[in-house]
């Protein structure tokens, strides 16, 4: 298909873009009759332009410098066309222009993916998740600047060596208090978010291969501590003189009785309490993080806490502790 393309490059003075006596020099790329125009960021007086040679007249130093520049741009446009032919993709005038300007997928960078993610996911992801991505972004930028002496990198240059290098870089970093090394699982979360960014680039067609293919994430498993019956009773029977501490205790106990996270407890309102088929109250809600629906029986102890904080002026079930 590509072998039948008709391709032409024309250098010309664009009179419609004139702001002074000199006229801007443009390149017009034509592929199969379709055009794309590119400013070459150079100017020439109309009387000094050779309309047959499409270059500046004469052999003056000024003409030599300008014509060498135009020859280089002409050669670059030819090379862009040849490269697209070798890649066996559909060639258009816009595709040649994009490759010439460095705006096609071949020239997409890591920061392009970060910017795209921040723009498109800002209204989708929760604030806490976005905050975590911001932390990963900061580490990626630090890694590029300190280990690669560059503020950015082309996506096509992100490979297994870059991935493992970022892993090693993170293992040299301190936590936000600048005291302890980042934990292994904390590092794996950063690598996990980085992998999601490269997967996004692959879906957008900005990357051809998965640089994480041979990289294995290794999370360390921990047995989560939990309250036993004696400890729970101890908290229940503790009375605080400060109202805020007593309120915090009640909210914590309510979470224990229902299995809800703090953010889910915070979001509960009167609409979330529904009568079940057994005639008793149930909590119907969705998890803030995953939007998974939940149906939880409202136990007597949890019901007593709700009664304690019941208010005629608000639909929120429990007070919010900042």
Coordinates of C-alpha atoms in Angstrom, one line a residue:
X1 CA 0.0 0.0 0.0
X2 CA 2.8 2.5 1.0
X3 CA 4.7 1.8 -2.3
X4 CA 1.9 3.5 -4.3
X5 CA 2.0 6.8 -2.3
X6 CA 2.7 10.0 -4.2
X7 CA 5.0 12.2 -2.1
X8 CA 6.1 15.8 -2.7
X9 CA 7.8 18.5 -0.7
X10 CA 7.6 22.2 -1.6
X11 CA 9.4 25.1 0.1
X12 CA 7.6 28.4 -0.4
X13 CA 7.0 31.9 1.0
X14 CA 3.7 32.1 2.8
X15 CA 2.3 35.6 2.0
X16 CA -0.8 35.0 4.2
X17 CA 1.4 34.8 7.4
X18 CA 3.4 38.0 6.7
X19 CA 3.8 40.5 9.6
X20 CA 6.5 42.6 8.0
X21 CA 8.3 43.0 4.7
X22 CA 9.9 39.6 5.0
X23 CA 7.8 36.5 4.4
X24 CA 7.9 33.3 6.5
X25 CA 9.3 30.2 4.7
X26 CA 7.0 27.1 4.9
X27 CA 7.3 23.5 3.8
X28 CA 4.2 21.9 2.1
X29 CA 4.1 18.1 2.3
X30 CA 1.7 16.4 -0.1
X31 CA 0.9 12.7 0.2
X32 CA -1.7 11.3 -2.2
X33 CA -3.1 14.8 -2.9
X34 CA -3.5 15.6 0.9
X35 CA -1.4 18.6 2.2
X36 CA 0.1 19.6 5.5
X37 CA 2.0 22.8 6.0
X38 CA 4.9 23.4 8.3
X39 CA 6.6 26.6 9.4
X40 CA 10.3 26.4 9.1
X41 CA 10.9 29.4 11.4
X42 CA 12.9 31.3 8.8
X43 CA 12.1 34.4 6.7
X44 CA 13.1 35.8 3.4
X45 CA 12.5 39.0 1.3
X46 CA 10.2 38.2 -1.7
X47 CA 12.7 39.7 -4.2
X48 CA 15.5 37.5 -2.8
X49 CA 13.5 34.2 -3.2
X50 CA 14.0 32.0 -6.2
X51 CA 10.6 30.5 -7.1
X52 CA 12.1 27.9 -9.4
X53 CA 14.8 26.6 -7.0
X54 CA 12.7 27.2 -3.9
X55 CA 15.8 28.6 -2.2
X56 CA 17.2 32.1 -1.5
X57 CA 19.0 33.6 -4.5
X58 CA 22.8 34.2 -4.7
X59 CA 25.8 32.9 -2.8
X60 CA 26.1 35.5 -0.1
X61 CA 26.9 34.3 3.5
X62 CA 23.3 34.9 4.4
X63 CA 22.0 32.9 1.5
X64 CA 24.4 30.1 2.1
X65 CA 23.4 29.8 5.8
X66 CA 19.7 29.9 5.0
X67 CA 19.9 27.5 2.1
X68 CA 21.9 25.0 4.1
X69 CA 19.3 25.2 6.8
X70 CA 16.5 24.6 4.2
X71 CA 18.4 21.7 2.7
X72 CA 18.7 20.1 6.2
X73 CA 14.9 20.5 6.8
X74 CA 14.2 19.1 3.3
X75 CA 16.4 16.1 4.0
X76 CA 14.7 15.6 7.4
X77 CA 11.3 15.5 5.8
X78 CA 12.5 12.9 3.3
X79 CA 13.9 10.8 6.2
X80 CA 10.6 11.1 8.1
X81 CA 8.8 9.7 5.0
X82 CA 11.3 6.9 4.6
X83 CA 11.1 6.0 8.2
X84 CA 7.3 5.8 8.0
X85 CA 7.6 3.6 4.9
X86 CA 9.9 1.2 6.8
X87 CA 7.5 1.0 9.7
X88 CA 4.8 -0.1 7.3
X89 CA 2.1 2.1 8.6
X90 CA -0.5 4.2 6.7
X91 CA 1.3 7.4 5.5
X92 CA -0.5 10.7 5.4
X93 CA 0.7 14.3 5.1
X94 CA -0.2 14.8 8.8
X95 CA 1.8 11.7 9.8
X96 CA 4.9 13.1 8.1
X97 CA 4.4 16.5 9.7
X98 CA 3.9 14.9 13.2
X99 CA 7.1 12.8 12.8
X100 CA 9.0 15.9 11.6
X101 CA 7.8 18.0 14.6
X102 CA 8.3 15.2 17.0
X103 CA 4.7 15.1 18.1
X104 CA 3.8 11.5 17.0
X105 CA 4.1 8.5 19.3
X106 CA 7.8 8.0 18.4
X107 CA 8.6 11.1 20.3
X108 CA 6.2 10.8 23.3
X109 CA 7.9 11.1 26.6
X110 CA 7.4 9.9 30.2
X111 CA 6.2 13.4 31.1
X112 CA 3.6 13.2 28.3
X113 CA 2.1 10.1 30.0
X114 CA 2.3 11.7 33.4
X115 CA 0.5 14.8 32.1
X116 CA -2.1 12.8 30.3
X117 CA -2.8 10.7 33.4
X118 CA -3.1 13.8 35.6
X119 CA -5.5 15.4 33.1
X120 CA -7.7 12.5 32.4
X121 CA -7.8 10.8 35.8
X122 CA -8.1 13.9 38.0
X123 CA -11.9 13.6 38.2
X124 CA -11.9 9.8 38.4
X125 CA -9.4 8.8 41.0
X126 CA -9.8 9.7 44.7
X127 CA -7.7 12.4 46.2
X128 CA -5.6 9.9 48.2
X129 CA -4.8 7.9 45.1
X130 CA -3.8 11.0 43.1
X131 CA -1.6 12.0 46.0
X132 CA 0.2 8.6 45.8
X133 CA 0.7 9.1 42.0
X134 CA 2.1 12.5 42.7
X135 CA 4.7 10.9 45.0
X136 CA 5.6 8.3 42.4
X137 CA 5.9 11.1 39.8
X138 CA 8.3 13.0 42.1
X139 CA 10.5 9.9 42.5
X140 CA 10.5 9.3 38.7
X141 CA 11.6 12.9 38.0
X142 CA 14.3 12.7 40.7
X143 CA 15.5 9.4 39.3
X144 CA 15.8 10.8 35.8
X145 CA 17.7 13.9 36.9
X146 CA 20.0 12.2 39.4
X147 CA 20.8 8.9 37.7
X148 CA 20.3 9.8 34.0
X149 CA 21.1 13.5 34.1
X150 CA 18.0 14.4 32.1
X151 CA 14.6 15.9 33.1
X152 CA 12.7 13.6 30.8
X153 CA 13.0 10.4 28.7
X154 CA 11.4 9.1 25.5
X155 CA 9.0 6.3 26.1
X156 CA 10.9 4.2 23.5
X157 CA 14.0 4.4 25.7
X158 CA 12.2 3.0 28.8
X159 CA 13.4 -0.6 29.1
X160 CA 14.2 -3.3 31.6
X161 CA 17.4 -1.5 32.6
X162 CA 15.5 1.7 33.3
X163 CA 12.9 -0.2 35.3
X164 CA 15.4 -2.0 37.5
X165 CA 17.4 1.2 37.9
X166 CA 14.3 2.9 39.3
X167 CA 13.8 0.0 41.7
X168 CA 17.4 0.4 43.0
X169 CA 17.0 4.2 43.2
X170 CA 13.9 3.9 45.4
X171 CA 15.8 1.6 47.7
X172 CA 18.3 4.4 48.4
X173 CA 15.6 6.9 49.3
X174 CA 14.4 7.9 52.8
X175 CA 10.8 8.2 53.9
X176 CA 9.1 11.6 54.3
X177 CA 10.7 12.1 57.7
X178 CA 14.1 11.5 56.1
X179 CA 14.9 8.8 58.7
X180 CA 14.1 5.4 57.4
X181 CA 14.6 3.7 54.1
X182 CA 11.5 3.1 52.1
X183 CA 9.9 -0.2 52.9
X184 CA 9.9 -3.0 50.3
X185 CA 6.1 -2.9 50.0
X186 CA 6.2 0.9 49.7
X187 CA 8.7 0.5 46.8
X188 CA 6.5 -2.1 45.1
X189 CA 3.5 0.3 45.3
X190 CA 5.6 2.9 43.4
X191 CA 6.6 0.3 40.9
X192 CA 3.0 -0.8 40.5
X193 CA 1.9 2.8 39.8
X194 CA 4.8 3.2 37.3
X195 CA 3.7 0.0 35.6
X196 CA 0.1 1.3 35.3
X197 CA 1.5 4.4 33.6
X198 CA 3.4 2.4 31.0
X199 CA 0.3 0.2 30.5
X200 CA -1.6 3.5 29.8
X201 CA 1.1 4.5 27.2
X202 CA 0.7 1.1 25.5
X203 CA -3.1 1.5 25.4
X204 CA -2.6 5.0 23.8
X205 CA -0.3 3.5 21.2
X206 CA 2.7 5.4 22.5
X207 CA 4.6 2.3 23.4
X208 CA 5.0 -1.0 21.5
X209 CA 6.4 -3.2 24.2
X210 CA 5.9 -3.7 27.9
X211 CA 9.1 -2.8 29.7
X212 CA 7.8 -4.5 32.9
X213 CA 7.5 -7.9 31.1
X214 CA 10.6 -9.4 32.8
X215 CA 10.3 -7.4 36.0
X216 CA 8.7 -9.3 39.0
X217 CA 7.2 -7.4 41.8
X218 CA 7.8 -9.0 45.2
X219 CA 5.5 -7.9 48.0
X220 CA 6.3 -9.1 51.6
X221 CA 3.4 -10.7 53.4
X222 CA 2.5 -9.6 56.9
X223 CA 0.0 -10.9 59.3
X224 CA -2.2 -8.0 60.2
X225 CA -2.7 -7.4 63.9
X226 CA -6.3 -7.5 65.1
X227 CA -8.1 -6.9 68.4
X228 CA -9.0 -9.9 70.5
X229 CA -12.2 -10.0 72.6
X230 CA -10.5 -8.8 75.7
X231 CA -8.9 -5.8 74.0
X232 CA -12.2 -4.8 72.4
X233 CA -13.9 -5.0 75.8
X234 CA -11.2 -2.9 77.3
X235 CA -11.8 -0.1 74.8
X236 CA -15.6 -0.4 75.2
X237 CA -15.3 0.1 79.0
X238 CA -12.8 3.0 78.8
X239 CA -14.3 6.4 79.4
X240 CA -12.6 9.6 78.3
X241 CA -13.1 12.9 79.9
X242 CA -12.4 14.7 76.6
X243 CA -15.4 14.7 74.3
X244 CA -13.2 14.4 71.1
X245 CA -11.5 11.3 72.5
X246 CA -14.8 9.7 73.5
X247 CA -16.2 10.5 70.0
X248 CA -13.1 9.0 68.4
X249 CA -13.5 5.9 70.4
X250 CA -17.2 5.5 69.4
X251 CA -16.4 5.9 65.7
X252 CA -13.6 3.3 66.0
X253 CA -15.9 0.9 67.8
X254 CA -18.6 1.4 65.1
X255 CA -16.0 0.5 62.5
X256 CA -15.2 -2.6 64.4
X257 CA -18.8 -3.6 64.7
X258 CA -19.5 -3.1 61.0
X259 CA -16.2 -3.8 59.3
X260 CA -16.3 -0.5 57.5
X261 CA -13.2 1.7 56.9
X262 CA -13.1 5.2 58.4
X263 CA -13.9 6.9 55.1
X264 CA -16.9 4.7 54.6
X265 CA -18.1 5.4 58.2
X266 CA -17.6 9.1 57.5
X267 CA -19.8 9.0 54.4
X268 CA -22.7 7.2 56.0
X269 CA -26.0 9.1 56.1
X270 CA -29.6 8.2 56.9
X271 CA -30.3 7.0 53.4
X272 CA -27.8 4.2 54.0
X273 CA -30.0 2.6 56.7
X274 CA -32.5 0.2 55.1
X275 CA -35.0 -2.2 56.7
X276 CA -34.1 -5.8 55.7
X277 CA -36.6 -8.6 54.9
X278 CA -36.1 -9.7 58.6
X279 CA -37.4 -6.3 59.7
X280 CA -34.1 -5.2 61.2
X281 CA -31.9 -2.3 60.1
X282 CA -29.1 -2.9 57.6
X283 CA -26.4 -0.7 56.2
X284 CA -26.5 -0.4 52.4
X285 CA -23.6 1.5 50.9
X286 CA -20.7 1.3 48.5
X287 CA -17.0 1.2 49.4
X288 CA -15.4 4.6 48.7
X289 CA -12.3 3.1 47.2
X290 CA -13.7 0.4 44.9
X291 CA -17.4 1.3 44.7
X292 CA -18.2 -2.3 45.7
X293 CA -21.8 -2.6 47.1
X294 CA -22.1 -3.7 50.7
X295 CA -25.0 -5.0 52.8
X296 CA -24.1 -5.1 56.5
X297 CA -26.4 -6.0 59.4
X298 CA -26.6 -3.2 62.0
X299 CA -25.7 -4.9 65.2
X300 CA -27.2 -3.7 68.5
X301 CA -23.9 -2.1 69.8
X302 CA -23.5 -0.3 66.5
X303 CA -27.2 0.8 66.7
X304 CA -26.6 2.3 70.2
X305 CA -23.7 4.4 68.9
X306 CA -25.9 5.8 66.1
X307 CA -28.6 6.6 68.6
X308 CA -26.1 8.4 70.7
X309 CA -25.1 10.8 67.9
X310 CA -28.5 11.0 66.2
X311 CA -29.2 14.6 65.2
X312 CA -32.4 16.3 63.9
X313 CA -30.4 18.9 61.9
X314 CA -28.1 16.6 59.8
X315 CA -28.4 13.4 57.8
X316 CA -24.9 12.4 58.6
X317 CA -24.9 9.5 61.0
X318 CA -21.6 10.1 62.9
X319 CA -19.6 13.2 63.6
X320 CA -16.5 13.8 61.5
X321 CA -13.1 14.0 63.3
X322 CA -10.4 16.0 61.5

